[in-house]
Short mmCIF file of the C-alpha atoms (twelve columns), coordinates in Angstrom:
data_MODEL
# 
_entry.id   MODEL 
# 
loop_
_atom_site.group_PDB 
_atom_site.id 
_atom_site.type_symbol 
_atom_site.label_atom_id 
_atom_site.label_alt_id 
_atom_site.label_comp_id 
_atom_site.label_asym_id 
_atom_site.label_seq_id 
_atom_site.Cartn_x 
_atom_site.Cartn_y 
_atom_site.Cartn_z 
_atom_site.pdbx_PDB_model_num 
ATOM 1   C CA . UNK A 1   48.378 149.200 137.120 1 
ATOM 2   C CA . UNK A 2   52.144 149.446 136.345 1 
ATOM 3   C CA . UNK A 3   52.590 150.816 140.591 1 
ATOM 4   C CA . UNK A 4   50.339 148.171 141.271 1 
ATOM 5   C CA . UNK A 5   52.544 145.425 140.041 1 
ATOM 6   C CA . UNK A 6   55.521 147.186 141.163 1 
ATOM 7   C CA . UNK A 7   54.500 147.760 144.450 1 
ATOM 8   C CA . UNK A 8   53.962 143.928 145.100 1 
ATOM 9   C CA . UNK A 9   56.924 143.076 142.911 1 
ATOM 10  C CA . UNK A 10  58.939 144.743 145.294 1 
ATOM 11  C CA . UNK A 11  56.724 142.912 148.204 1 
ATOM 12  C CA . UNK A 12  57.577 139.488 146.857 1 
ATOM 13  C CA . UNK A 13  61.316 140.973 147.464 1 
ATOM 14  C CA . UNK A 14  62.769 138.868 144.765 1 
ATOM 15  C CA . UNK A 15  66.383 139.762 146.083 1 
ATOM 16  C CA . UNK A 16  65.678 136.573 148.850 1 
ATOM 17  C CA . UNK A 17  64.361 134.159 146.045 1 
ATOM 18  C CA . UNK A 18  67.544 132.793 145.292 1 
ATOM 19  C CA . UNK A 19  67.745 131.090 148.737 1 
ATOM 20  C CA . UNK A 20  64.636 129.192 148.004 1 
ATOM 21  C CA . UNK A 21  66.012 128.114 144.402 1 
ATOM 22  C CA . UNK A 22  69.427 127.098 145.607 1 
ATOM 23  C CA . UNK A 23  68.080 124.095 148.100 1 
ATOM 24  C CA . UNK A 24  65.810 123.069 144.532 1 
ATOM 25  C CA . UNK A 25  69.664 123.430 142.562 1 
ATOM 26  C CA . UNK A 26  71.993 121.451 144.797 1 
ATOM 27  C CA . UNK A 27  69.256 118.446 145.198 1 
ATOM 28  C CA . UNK A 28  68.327 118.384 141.259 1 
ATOM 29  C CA . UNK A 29  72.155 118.303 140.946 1 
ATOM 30  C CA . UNK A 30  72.509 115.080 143.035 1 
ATOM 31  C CA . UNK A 31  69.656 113.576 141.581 1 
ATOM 32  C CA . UNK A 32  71.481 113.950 137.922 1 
ATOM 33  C CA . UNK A 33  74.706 112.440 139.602 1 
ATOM 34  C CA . UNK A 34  72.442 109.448 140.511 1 
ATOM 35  C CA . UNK A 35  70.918 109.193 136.552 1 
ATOM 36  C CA . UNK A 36  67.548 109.775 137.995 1 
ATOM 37  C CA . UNK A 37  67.105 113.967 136.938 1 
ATOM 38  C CA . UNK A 38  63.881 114.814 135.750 1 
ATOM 39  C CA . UNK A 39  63.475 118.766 134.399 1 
ATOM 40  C CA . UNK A 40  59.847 118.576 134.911 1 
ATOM 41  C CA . UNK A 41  60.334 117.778 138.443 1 
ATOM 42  C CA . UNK A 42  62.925 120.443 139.111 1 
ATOM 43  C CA . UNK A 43  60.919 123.191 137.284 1 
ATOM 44  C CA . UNK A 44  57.767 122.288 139.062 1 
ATOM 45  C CA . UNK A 45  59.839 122.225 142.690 1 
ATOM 46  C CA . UNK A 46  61.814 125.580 141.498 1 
ATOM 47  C CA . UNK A 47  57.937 127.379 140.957 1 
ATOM 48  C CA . UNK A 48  56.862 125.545 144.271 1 
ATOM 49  C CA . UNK A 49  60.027 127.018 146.744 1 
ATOM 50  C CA . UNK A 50  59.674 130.550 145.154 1 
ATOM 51  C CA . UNK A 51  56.095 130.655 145.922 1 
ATOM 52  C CA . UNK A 52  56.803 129.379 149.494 1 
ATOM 53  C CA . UNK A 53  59.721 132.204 149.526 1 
ATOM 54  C CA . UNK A 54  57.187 134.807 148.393 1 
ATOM 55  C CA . UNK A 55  54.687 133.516 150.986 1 
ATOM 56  C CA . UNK A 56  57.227 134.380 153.872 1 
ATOM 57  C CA . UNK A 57  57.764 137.199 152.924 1 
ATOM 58  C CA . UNK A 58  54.610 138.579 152.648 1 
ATOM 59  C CA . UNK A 59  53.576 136.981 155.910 1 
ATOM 60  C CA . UNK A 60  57.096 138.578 157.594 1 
ATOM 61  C CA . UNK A 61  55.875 141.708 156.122 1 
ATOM 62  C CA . UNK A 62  52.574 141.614 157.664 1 
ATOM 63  C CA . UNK A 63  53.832 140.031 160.873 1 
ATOM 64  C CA . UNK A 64  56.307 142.508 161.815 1 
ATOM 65  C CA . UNK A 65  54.416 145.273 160.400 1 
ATOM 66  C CA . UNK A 66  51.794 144.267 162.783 1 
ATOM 67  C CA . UNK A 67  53.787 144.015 165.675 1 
ATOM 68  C CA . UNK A 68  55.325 147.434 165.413 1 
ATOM 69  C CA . UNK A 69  58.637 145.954 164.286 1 
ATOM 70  C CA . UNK A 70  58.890 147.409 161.368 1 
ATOM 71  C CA . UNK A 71  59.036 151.283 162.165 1 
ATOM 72  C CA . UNK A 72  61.414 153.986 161.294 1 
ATOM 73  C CA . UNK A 73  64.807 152.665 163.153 1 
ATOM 74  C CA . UNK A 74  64.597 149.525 161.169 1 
ATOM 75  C CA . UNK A 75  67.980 149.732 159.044 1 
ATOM 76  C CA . UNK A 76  66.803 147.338 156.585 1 
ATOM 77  C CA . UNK A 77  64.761 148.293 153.088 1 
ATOM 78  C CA . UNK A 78  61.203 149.486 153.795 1 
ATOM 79  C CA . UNK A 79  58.550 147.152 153.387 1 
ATOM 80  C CA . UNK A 80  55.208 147.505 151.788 1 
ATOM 81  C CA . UNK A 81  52.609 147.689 154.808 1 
ATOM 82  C CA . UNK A 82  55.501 149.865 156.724 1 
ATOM 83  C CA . UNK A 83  55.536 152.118 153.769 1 
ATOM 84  C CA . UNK A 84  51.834 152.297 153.876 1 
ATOM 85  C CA . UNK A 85  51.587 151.763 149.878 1 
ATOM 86  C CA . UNK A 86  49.332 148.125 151.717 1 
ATOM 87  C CA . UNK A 87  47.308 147.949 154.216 1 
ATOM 88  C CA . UNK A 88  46.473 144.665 156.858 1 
ATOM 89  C CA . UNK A 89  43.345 143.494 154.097 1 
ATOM 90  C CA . UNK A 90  44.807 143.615 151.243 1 
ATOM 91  C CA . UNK A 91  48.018 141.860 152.696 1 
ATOM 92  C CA . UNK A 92  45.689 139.063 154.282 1 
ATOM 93  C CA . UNK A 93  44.188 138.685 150.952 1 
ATOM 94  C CA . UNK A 94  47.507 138.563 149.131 1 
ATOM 95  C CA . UNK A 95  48.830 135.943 151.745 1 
ATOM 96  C CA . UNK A 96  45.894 134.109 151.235 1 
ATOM 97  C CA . UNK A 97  46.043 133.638 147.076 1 
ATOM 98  C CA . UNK A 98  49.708 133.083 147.662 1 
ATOM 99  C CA . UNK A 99  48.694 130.306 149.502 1 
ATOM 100 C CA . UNK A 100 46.112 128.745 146.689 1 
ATOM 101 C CA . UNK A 101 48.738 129.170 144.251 1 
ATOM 102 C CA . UNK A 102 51.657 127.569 146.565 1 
ATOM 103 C CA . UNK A 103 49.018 124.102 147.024 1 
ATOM 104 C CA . UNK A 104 48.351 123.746 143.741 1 
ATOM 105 C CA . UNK A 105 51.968 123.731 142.510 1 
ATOM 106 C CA . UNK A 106 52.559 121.424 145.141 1 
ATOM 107 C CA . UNK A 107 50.060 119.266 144.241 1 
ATOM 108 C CA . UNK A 108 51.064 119.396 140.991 1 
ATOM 109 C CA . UNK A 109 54.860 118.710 141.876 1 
ATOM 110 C CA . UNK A 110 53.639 115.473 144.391 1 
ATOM 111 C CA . UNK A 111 51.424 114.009 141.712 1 
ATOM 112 C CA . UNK A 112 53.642 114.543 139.320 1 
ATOM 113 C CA . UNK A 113 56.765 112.848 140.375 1 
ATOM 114 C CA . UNK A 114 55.232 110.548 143.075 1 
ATOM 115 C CA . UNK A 115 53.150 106.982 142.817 1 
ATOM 116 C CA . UNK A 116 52.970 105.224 146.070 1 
ATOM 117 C CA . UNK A 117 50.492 106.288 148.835 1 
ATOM 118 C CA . UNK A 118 52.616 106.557 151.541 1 
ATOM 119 C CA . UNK A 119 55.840 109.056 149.822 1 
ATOM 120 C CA . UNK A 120 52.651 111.259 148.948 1 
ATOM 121 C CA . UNK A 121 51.117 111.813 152.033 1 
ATOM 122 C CA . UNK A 122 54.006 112.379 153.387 1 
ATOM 123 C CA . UNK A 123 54.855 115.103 151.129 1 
ATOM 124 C CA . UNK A 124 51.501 116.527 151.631 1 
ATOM 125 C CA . UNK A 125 52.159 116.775 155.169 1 
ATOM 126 C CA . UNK A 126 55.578 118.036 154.428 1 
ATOM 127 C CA . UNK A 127 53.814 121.114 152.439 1 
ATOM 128 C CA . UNK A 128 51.396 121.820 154.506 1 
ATOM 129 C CA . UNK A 129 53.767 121.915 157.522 1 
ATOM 130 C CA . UNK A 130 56.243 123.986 155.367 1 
ATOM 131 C CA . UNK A 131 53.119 126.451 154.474 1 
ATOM 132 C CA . UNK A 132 52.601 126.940 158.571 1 
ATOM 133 C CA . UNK A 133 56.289 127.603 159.375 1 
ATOM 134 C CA . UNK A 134 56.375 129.976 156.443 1 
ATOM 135 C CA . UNK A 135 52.935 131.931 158.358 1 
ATOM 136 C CA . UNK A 136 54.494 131.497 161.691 1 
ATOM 137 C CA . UNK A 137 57.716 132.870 161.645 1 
ATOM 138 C CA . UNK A 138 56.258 136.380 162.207 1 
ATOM 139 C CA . UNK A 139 52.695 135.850 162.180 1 
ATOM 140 C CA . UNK A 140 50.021 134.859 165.718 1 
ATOM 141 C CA . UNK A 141 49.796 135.880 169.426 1 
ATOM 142 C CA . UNK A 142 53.182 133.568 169.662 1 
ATOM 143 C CA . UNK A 143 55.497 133.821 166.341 1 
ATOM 144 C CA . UNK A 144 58.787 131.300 166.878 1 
ATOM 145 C CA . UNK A 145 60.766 133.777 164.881 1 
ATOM 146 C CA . UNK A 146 60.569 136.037 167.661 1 
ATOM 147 C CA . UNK A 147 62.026 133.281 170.592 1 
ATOM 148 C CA . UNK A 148 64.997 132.705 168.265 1 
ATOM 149 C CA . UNK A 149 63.925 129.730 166.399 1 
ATOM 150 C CA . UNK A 150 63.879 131.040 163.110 1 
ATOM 151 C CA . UNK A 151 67.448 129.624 162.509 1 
ATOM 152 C CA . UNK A 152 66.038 126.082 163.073 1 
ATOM 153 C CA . UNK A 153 63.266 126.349 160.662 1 
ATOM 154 C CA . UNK A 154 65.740 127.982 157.709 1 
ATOM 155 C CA . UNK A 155 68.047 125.049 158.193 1 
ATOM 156 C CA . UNK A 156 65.309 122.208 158.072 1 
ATOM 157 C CA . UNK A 157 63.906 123.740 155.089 1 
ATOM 158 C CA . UNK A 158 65.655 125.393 153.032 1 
ATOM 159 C CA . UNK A 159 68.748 122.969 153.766 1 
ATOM 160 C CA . UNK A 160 67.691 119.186 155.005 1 
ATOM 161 C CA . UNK A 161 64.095 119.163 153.800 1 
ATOM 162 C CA . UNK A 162 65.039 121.056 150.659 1 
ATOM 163 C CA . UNK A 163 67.870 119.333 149.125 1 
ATOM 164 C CA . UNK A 164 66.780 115.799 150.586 1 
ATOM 165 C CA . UNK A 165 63.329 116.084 149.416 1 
ATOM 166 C CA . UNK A 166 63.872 117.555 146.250 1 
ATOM 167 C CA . UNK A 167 66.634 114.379 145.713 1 
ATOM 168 C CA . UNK A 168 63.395 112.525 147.103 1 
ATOM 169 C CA . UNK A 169 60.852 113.537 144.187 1 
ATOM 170 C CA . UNK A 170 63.787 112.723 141.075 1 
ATOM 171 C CA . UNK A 171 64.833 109.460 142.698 1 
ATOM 172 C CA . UNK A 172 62.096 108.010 145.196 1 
ATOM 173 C CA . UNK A 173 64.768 107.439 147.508 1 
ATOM 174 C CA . UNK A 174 67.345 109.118 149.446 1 
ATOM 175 C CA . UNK A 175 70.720 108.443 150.405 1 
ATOM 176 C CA . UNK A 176 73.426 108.798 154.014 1 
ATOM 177 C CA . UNK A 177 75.601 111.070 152.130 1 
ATOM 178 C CA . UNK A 178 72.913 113.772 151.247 1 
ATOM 179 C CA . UNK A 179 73.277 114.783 154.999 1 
ATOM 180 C CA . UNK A 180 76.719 116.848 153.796 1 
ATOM 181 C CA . UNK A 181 75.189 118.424 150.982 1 
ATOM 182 C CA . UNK A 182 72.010 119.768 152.631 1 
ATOM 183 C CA . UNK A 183 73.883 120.265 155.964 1 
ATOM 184 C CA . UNK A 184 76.104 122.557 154.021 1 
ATOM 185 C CA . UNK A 185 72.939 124.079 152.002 1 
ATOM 186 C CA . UNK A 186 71.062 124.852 155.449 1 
ATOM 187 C CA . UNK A 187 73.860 126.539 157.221 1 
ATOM 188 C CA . UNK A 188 74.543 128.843 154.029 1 
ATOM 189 C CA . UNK A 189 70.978 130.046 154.224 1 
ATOM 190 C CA . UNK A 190 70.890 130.376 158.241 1 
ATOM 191 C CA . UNK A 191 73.683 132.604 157.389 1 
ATOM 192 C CA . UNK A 192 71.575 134.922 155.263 1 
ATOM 193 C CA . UNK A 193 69.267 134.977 158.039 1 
ATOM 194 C CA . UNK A 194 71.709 135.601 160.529 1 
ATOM 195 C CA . UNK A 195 73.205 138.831 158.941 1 
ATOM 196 C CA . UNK A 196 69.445 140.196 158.502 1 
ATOM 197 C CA . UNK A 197 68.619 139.625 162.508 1 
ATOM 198 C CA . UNK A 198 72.721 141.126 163.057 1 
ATOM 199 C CA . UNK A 199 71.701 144.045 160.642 1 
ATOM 200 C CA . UNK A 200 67.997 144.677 162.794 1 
ATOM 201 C CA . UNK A 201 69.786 143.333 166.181 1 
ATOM 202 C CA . UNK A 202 69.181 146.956 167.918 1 
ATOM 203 C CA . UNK A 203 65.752 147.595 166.616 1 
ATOM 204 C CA . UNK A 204 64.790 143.765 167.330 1 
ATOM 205 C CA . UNK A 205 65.636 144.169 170.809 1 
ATOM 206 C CA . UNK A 206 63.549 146.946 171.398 1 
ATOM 207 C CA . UNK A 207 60.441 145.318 170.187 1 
ATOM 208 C CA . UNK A 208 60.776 142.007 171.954 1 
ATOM 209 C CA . UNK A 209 61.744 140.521 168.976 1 
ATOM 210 C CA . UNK A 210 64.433 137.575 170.631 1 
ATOM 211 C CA . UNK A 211 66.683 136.505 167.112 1 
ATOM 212 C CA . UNK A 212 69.345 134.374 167.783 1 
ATOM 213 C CA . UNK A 213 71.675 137.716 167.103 1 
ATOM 214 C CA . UNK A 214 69.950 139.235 170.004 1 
ATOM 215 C CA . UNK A 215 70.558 136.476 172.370 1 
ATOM 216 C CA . UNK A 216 74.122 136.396 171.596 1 
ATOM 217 C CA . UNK A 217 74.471 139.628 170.882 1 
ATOM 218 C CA . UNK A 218 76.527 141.640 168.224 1 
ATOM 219 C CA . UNK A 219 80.078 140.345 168.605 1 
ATOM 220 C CA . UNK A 220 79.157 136.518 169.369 1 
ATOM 221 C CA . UNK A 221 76.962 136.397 166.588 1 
ATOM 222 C CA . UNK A 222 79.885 137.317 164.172 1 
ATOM 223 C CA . UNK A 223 81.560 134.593 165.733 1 
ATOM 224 C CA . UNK A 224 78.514 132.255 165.353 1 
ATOM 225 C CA . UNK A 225 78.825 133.848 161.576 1 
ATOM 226 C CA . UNK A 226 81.854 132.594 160.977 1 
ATOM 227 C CA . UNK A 227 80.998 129.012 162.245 1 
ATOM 228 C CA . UNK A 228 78.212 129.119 159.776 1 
ATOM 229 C CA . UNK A 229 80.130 129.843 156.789 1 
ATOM 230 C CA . UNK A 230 83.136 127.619 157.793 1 
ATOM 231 C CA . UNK A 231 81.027 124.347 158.670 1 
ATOM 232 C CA . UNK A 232 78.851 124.737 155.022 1 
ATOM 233 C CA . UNK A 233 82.386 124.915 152.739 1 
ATOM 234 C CA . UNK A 234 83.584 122.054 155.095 1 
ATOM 235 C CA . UNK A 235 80.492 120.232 154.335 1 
ATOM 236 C CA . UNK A 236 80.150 120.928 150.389 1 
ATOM 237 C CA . UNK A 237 83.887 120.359 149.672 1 
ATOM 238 C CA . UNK A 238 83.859 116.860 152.468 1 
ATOM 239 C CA . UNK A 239 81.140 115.480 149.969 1 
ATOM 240 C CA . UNK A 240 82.904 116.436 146.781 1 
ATOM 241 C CA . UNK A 241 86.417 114.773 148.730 1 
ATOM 242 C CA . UNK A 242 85.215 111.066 149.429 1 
ATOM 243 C CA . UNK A 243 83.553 111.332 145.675 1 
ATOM 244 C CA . UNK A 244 85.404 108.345 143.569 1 
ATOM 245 C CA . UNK A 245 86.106 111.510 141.124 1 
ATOM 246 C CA . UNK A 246 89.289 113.042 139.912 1 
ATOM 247 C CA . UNK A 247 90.081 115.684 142.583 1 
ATOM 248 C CA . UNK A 248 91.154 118.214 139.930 1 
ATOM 249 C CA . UNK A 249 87.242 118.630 138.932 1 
ATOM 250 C CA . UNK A 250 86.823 119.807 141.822 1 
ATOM 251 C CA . UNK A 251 88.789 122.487 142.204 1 
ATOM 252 C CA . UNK A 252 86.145 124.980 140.827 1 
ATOM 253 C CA . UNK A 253 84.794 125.128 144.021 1 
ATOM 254 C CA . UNK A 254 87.489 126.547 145.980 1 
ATOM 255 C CA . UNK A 255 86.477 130.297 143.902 1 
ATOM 256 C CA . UNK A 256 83.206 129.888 146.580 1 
ATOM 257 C CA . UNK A 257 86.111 129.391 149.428 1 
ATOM 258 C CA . UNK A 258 87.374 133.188 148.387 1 
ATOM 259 C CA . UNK A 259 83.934 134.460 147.685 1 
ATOM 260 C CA . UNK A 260 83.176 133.848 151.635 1 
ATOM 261 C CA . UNK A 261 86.558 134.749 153.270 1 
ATOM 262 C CA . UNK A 262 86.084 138.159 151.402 1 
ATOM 263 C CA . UNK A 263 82.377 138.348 152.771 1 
ATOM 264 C CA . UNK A 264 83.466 137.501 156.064 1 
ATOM 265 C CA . UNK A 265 86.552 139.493 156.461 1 
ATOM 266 C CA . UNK A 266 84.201 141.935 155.548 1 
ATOM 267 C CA . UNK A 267 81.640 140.890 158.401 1 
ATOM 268 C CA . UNK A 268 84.522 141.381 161.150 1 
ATOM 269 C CA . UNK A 269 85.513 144.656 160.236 1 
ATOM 270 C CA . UNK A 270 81.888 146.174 161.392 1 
ATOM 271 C CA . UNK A 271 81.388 147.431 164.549 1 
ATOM 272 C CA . UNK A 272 77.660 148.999 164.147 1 
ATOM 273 C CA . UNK A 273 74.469 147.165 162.831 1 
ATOM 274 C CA . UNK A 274 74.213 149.996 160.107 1 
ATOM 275 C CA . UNK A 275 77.591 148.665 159.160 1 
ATOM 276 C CA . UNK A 276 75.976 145.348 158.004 1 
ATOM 277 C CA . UNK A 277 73.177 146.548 156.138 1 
ATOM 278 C CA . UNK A 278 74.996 146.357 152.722 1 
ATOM 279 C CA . UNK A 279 75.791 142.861 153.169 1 
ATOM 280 C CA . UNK A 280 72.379 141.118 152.780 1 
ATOM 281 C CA . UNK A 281 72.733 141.125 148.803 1 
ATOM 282 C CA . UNK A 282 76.625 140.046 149.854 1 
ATOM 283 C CA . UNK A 283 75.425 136.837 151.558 1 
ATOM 284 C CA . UNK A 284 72.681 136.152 149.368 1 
ATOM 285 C CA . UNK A 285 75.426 135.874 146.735 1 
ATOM 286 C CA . UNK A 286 77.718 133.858 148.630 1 
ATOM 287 C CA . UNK A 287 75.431 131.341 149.203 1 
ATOM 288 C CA . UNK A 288 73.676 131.435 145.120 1 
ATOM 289 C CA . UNK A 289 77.974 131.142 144.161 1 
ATOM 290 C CA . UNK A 290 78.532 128.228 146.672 1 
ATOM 291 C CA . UNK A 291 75.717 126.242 145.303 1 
ATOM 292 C CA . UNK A 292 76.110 126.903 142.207 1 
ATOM 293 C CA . UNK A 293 79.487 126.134 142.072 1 
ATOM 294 C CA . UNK A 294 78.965 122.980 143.865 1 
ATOM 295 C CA . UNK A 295 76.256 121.687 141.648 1 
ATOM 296 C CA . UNK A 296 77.965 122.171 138.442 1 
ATOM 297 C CA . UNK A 297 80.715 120.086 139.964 1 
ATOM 298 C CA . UNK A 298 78.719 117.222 141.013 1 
ATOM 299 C CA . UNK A 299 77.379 117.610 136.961 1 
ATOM 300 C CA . UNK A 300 80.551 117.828 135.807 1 
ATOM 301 C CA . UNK A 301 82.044 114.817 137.806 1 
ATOM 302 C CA . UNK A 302 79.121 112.751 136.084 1 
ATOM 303 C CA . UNK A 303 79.112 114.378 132.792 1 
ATOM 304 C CA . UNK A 304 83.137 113.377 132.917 1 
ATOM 305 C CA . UNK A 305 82.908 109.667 134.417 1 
# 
C-alpha cells in the first residue's frame, strides 16, 4: 500500500505544483490589495489548480508514454508508465478520477464565490476548457503540445486566466492593470516549460515531438529564455512602479531580480541538453521566489497604507 501511494505520489510529480499555486498566490494577493480577499475562495482555487496540475501530468505521462516519447534517451526523471511500475488502464482510470475530483472542486469554487448566471457559466466553460487543454497537451491522434503550442496554453492559464480569474472569483470584477501582473506570471511559467522542452530538445526531435525549443533550436531558445525571464521582472516590478506606494516597500523584490540573473547566467553557460537537466527545480524556484516576493509586496503596500 505504502509503494502504492508512493508510486503515484511521485506520478502527481509534486515538484511542478508550485506553478499551478503561484497564478492562485499573485491573484489572491491583488484581490487583498483591492479589500475584496476571501480565504475560502483562495483555498478552494489553490485545491482546484493543483488538481488541474496533477491532471497534466498524469495525462503528459500517459501521452508521451504512449507515443514512444518517453524512452531511455529522455534526460529528464523517469515517469511512471515509462518505468513500467503503471500501465495504459490504470493510468486512464487515474486520469479519469482526477478528473471527477478536479469538477467537483470547481464546482465547489464557482458556486461558492459566484451569484450571477452569466460570471458562472462562464467559469464553467472556463474549467471545462482548462480540463481539455490539460488532456490535450500530450494526449489524441493530434496533441498541440507536440506543434509547439504548449507555450501558448501555459501562458493563458497559468498566467492571464490564472491570476485574472482568480482576482475574478474574490472581487467579481477585474481590472486594466492585472494585464502586468499575470503577463509577468505567464511568462515565468512558459519559462519552466521552456527549460523542460530545452532539457528533452534532442530526444523531442527524434520523436516528432515539435516544442518551441525544437523549432528554434538550442542556442535561440536560450535567447528566447532570456526574453522570458527579462519581460516577467519588467512586468512585476512596472506594476509595483506606477503603484501610489512608497517605492522603498518595494524593494524586496529586487532579491527575485538576483535569484534569475544567477539562474540565467547559469542557463548560458550550457552547451549540451544534459547540461540543463538540473535546472528544472532551478526555474521552478525562480518563478515560486518571484511571486512570492511580489505578492507579499502588494500585501505589504496595503497592510502599510
Amino acid at each position: 500500500m505504502k509503494q502504492s501511494l508512493l508510486i503515484w505520489l511521485d506520478a502527481a510529480r509534486p515538484k511542478t505544483l508550485p506553478l499551478a499555486l503561484v497564478s492562485i498566490l499573485t491573484g489572491s494577493s491583488l484581490a487583498f490589495a483591492s479589500n475584496h480577499f476571501s480565504l475560502s475562495i483562495a483555498l478552494l482555487a489553490f485545491l482546484t489548480a493543483t488538481l488541474l496540475q496533477i491532471l497534466s501530468n498524469l495525462a503528459n505521462d500517459y501521452g508521451d508514454a504512449v507515443k514512444g516519447t518517453d524512452n531511455e534517451k529522455r534526460l529528464g526523471p523517469i515517469r511512471a508508465m515509462q518505468s513500467g511500475t503503471v500501465n495504459a488502464k490504470t493510468m486512464k482510470q487515474a486520469i479519469i478520477l482526477n478528473i471527477v475530483l478536479t469538477v467537483i472542486a470547481g464546482l465547489v469554487l464557482i458556486f461558492y464565490a459566484l451569484s450571477s448566471i452569466e460570471s458562472i457559466l462562464s467559469f464553467i466553460a472556463l474549467g471545462v476548457l482548462a480540463i481539455a487543454a490539460a488532456i490535450a497537451y500530450t494526449v489524441g491522434n493530434k496533441p498541440y503540445g507536440y506543434i509547439g503550442l504548449g507555450d501558448l496554453s501555459v501562458f493563458i492559464f497559468f498566467g492571464l486566466l490564472g491570476v485574472s480569474g482568480t482576482y475574478f472569483l474574490h472581487t467579481g470584477h477585474v481590472e486594466p492593470s492585472l494585464f502586468l501582473p499575470a503577463l509577468g506570471c505567464g511568462l515565468m511559467a512558459v519559462a519552466v516549460l521552456n527549460i523542460n522542452n530545452m532539457r528533452d530538445i534532442e530526444n523531442d526531435s527524434e520523436c516528432g515531438k515539435r516544442t518551441m525549443a525544437v523549432r528554434l533550436g538550442q542556442r535561440k531558445a536560450k535567447h528566447y529564455h532570456f526574453l522570458l525571464l527579462g519581460f516577467a521582472l519588467a512586468s512585476f516590478a512596472l506594476y509595483l512602479l506606477i503603484q501610489e506606494k512608497p517605492v522603498w516597500i518595494s524593494l524586496p523584490f529586487l532579491f527575485s531580480i538576483i535569484v534569475v540573473y544567477k539562474h540565467g547566467k547559469a542557463v548560458w553557460k550550457t552547451d549540451k541538453p544534459a547540461q540543463i537537466a538540473p535546472m528544472m527545480p532551478v526555474i521552478v524556484k525562480c518563478s515560486l521566489v518571484t511571486n512570492l516576493l511580489f505578492a507579499g509586496v502588494v500585501v505589504a503596500q496595503t497592510l502599510l497604507s
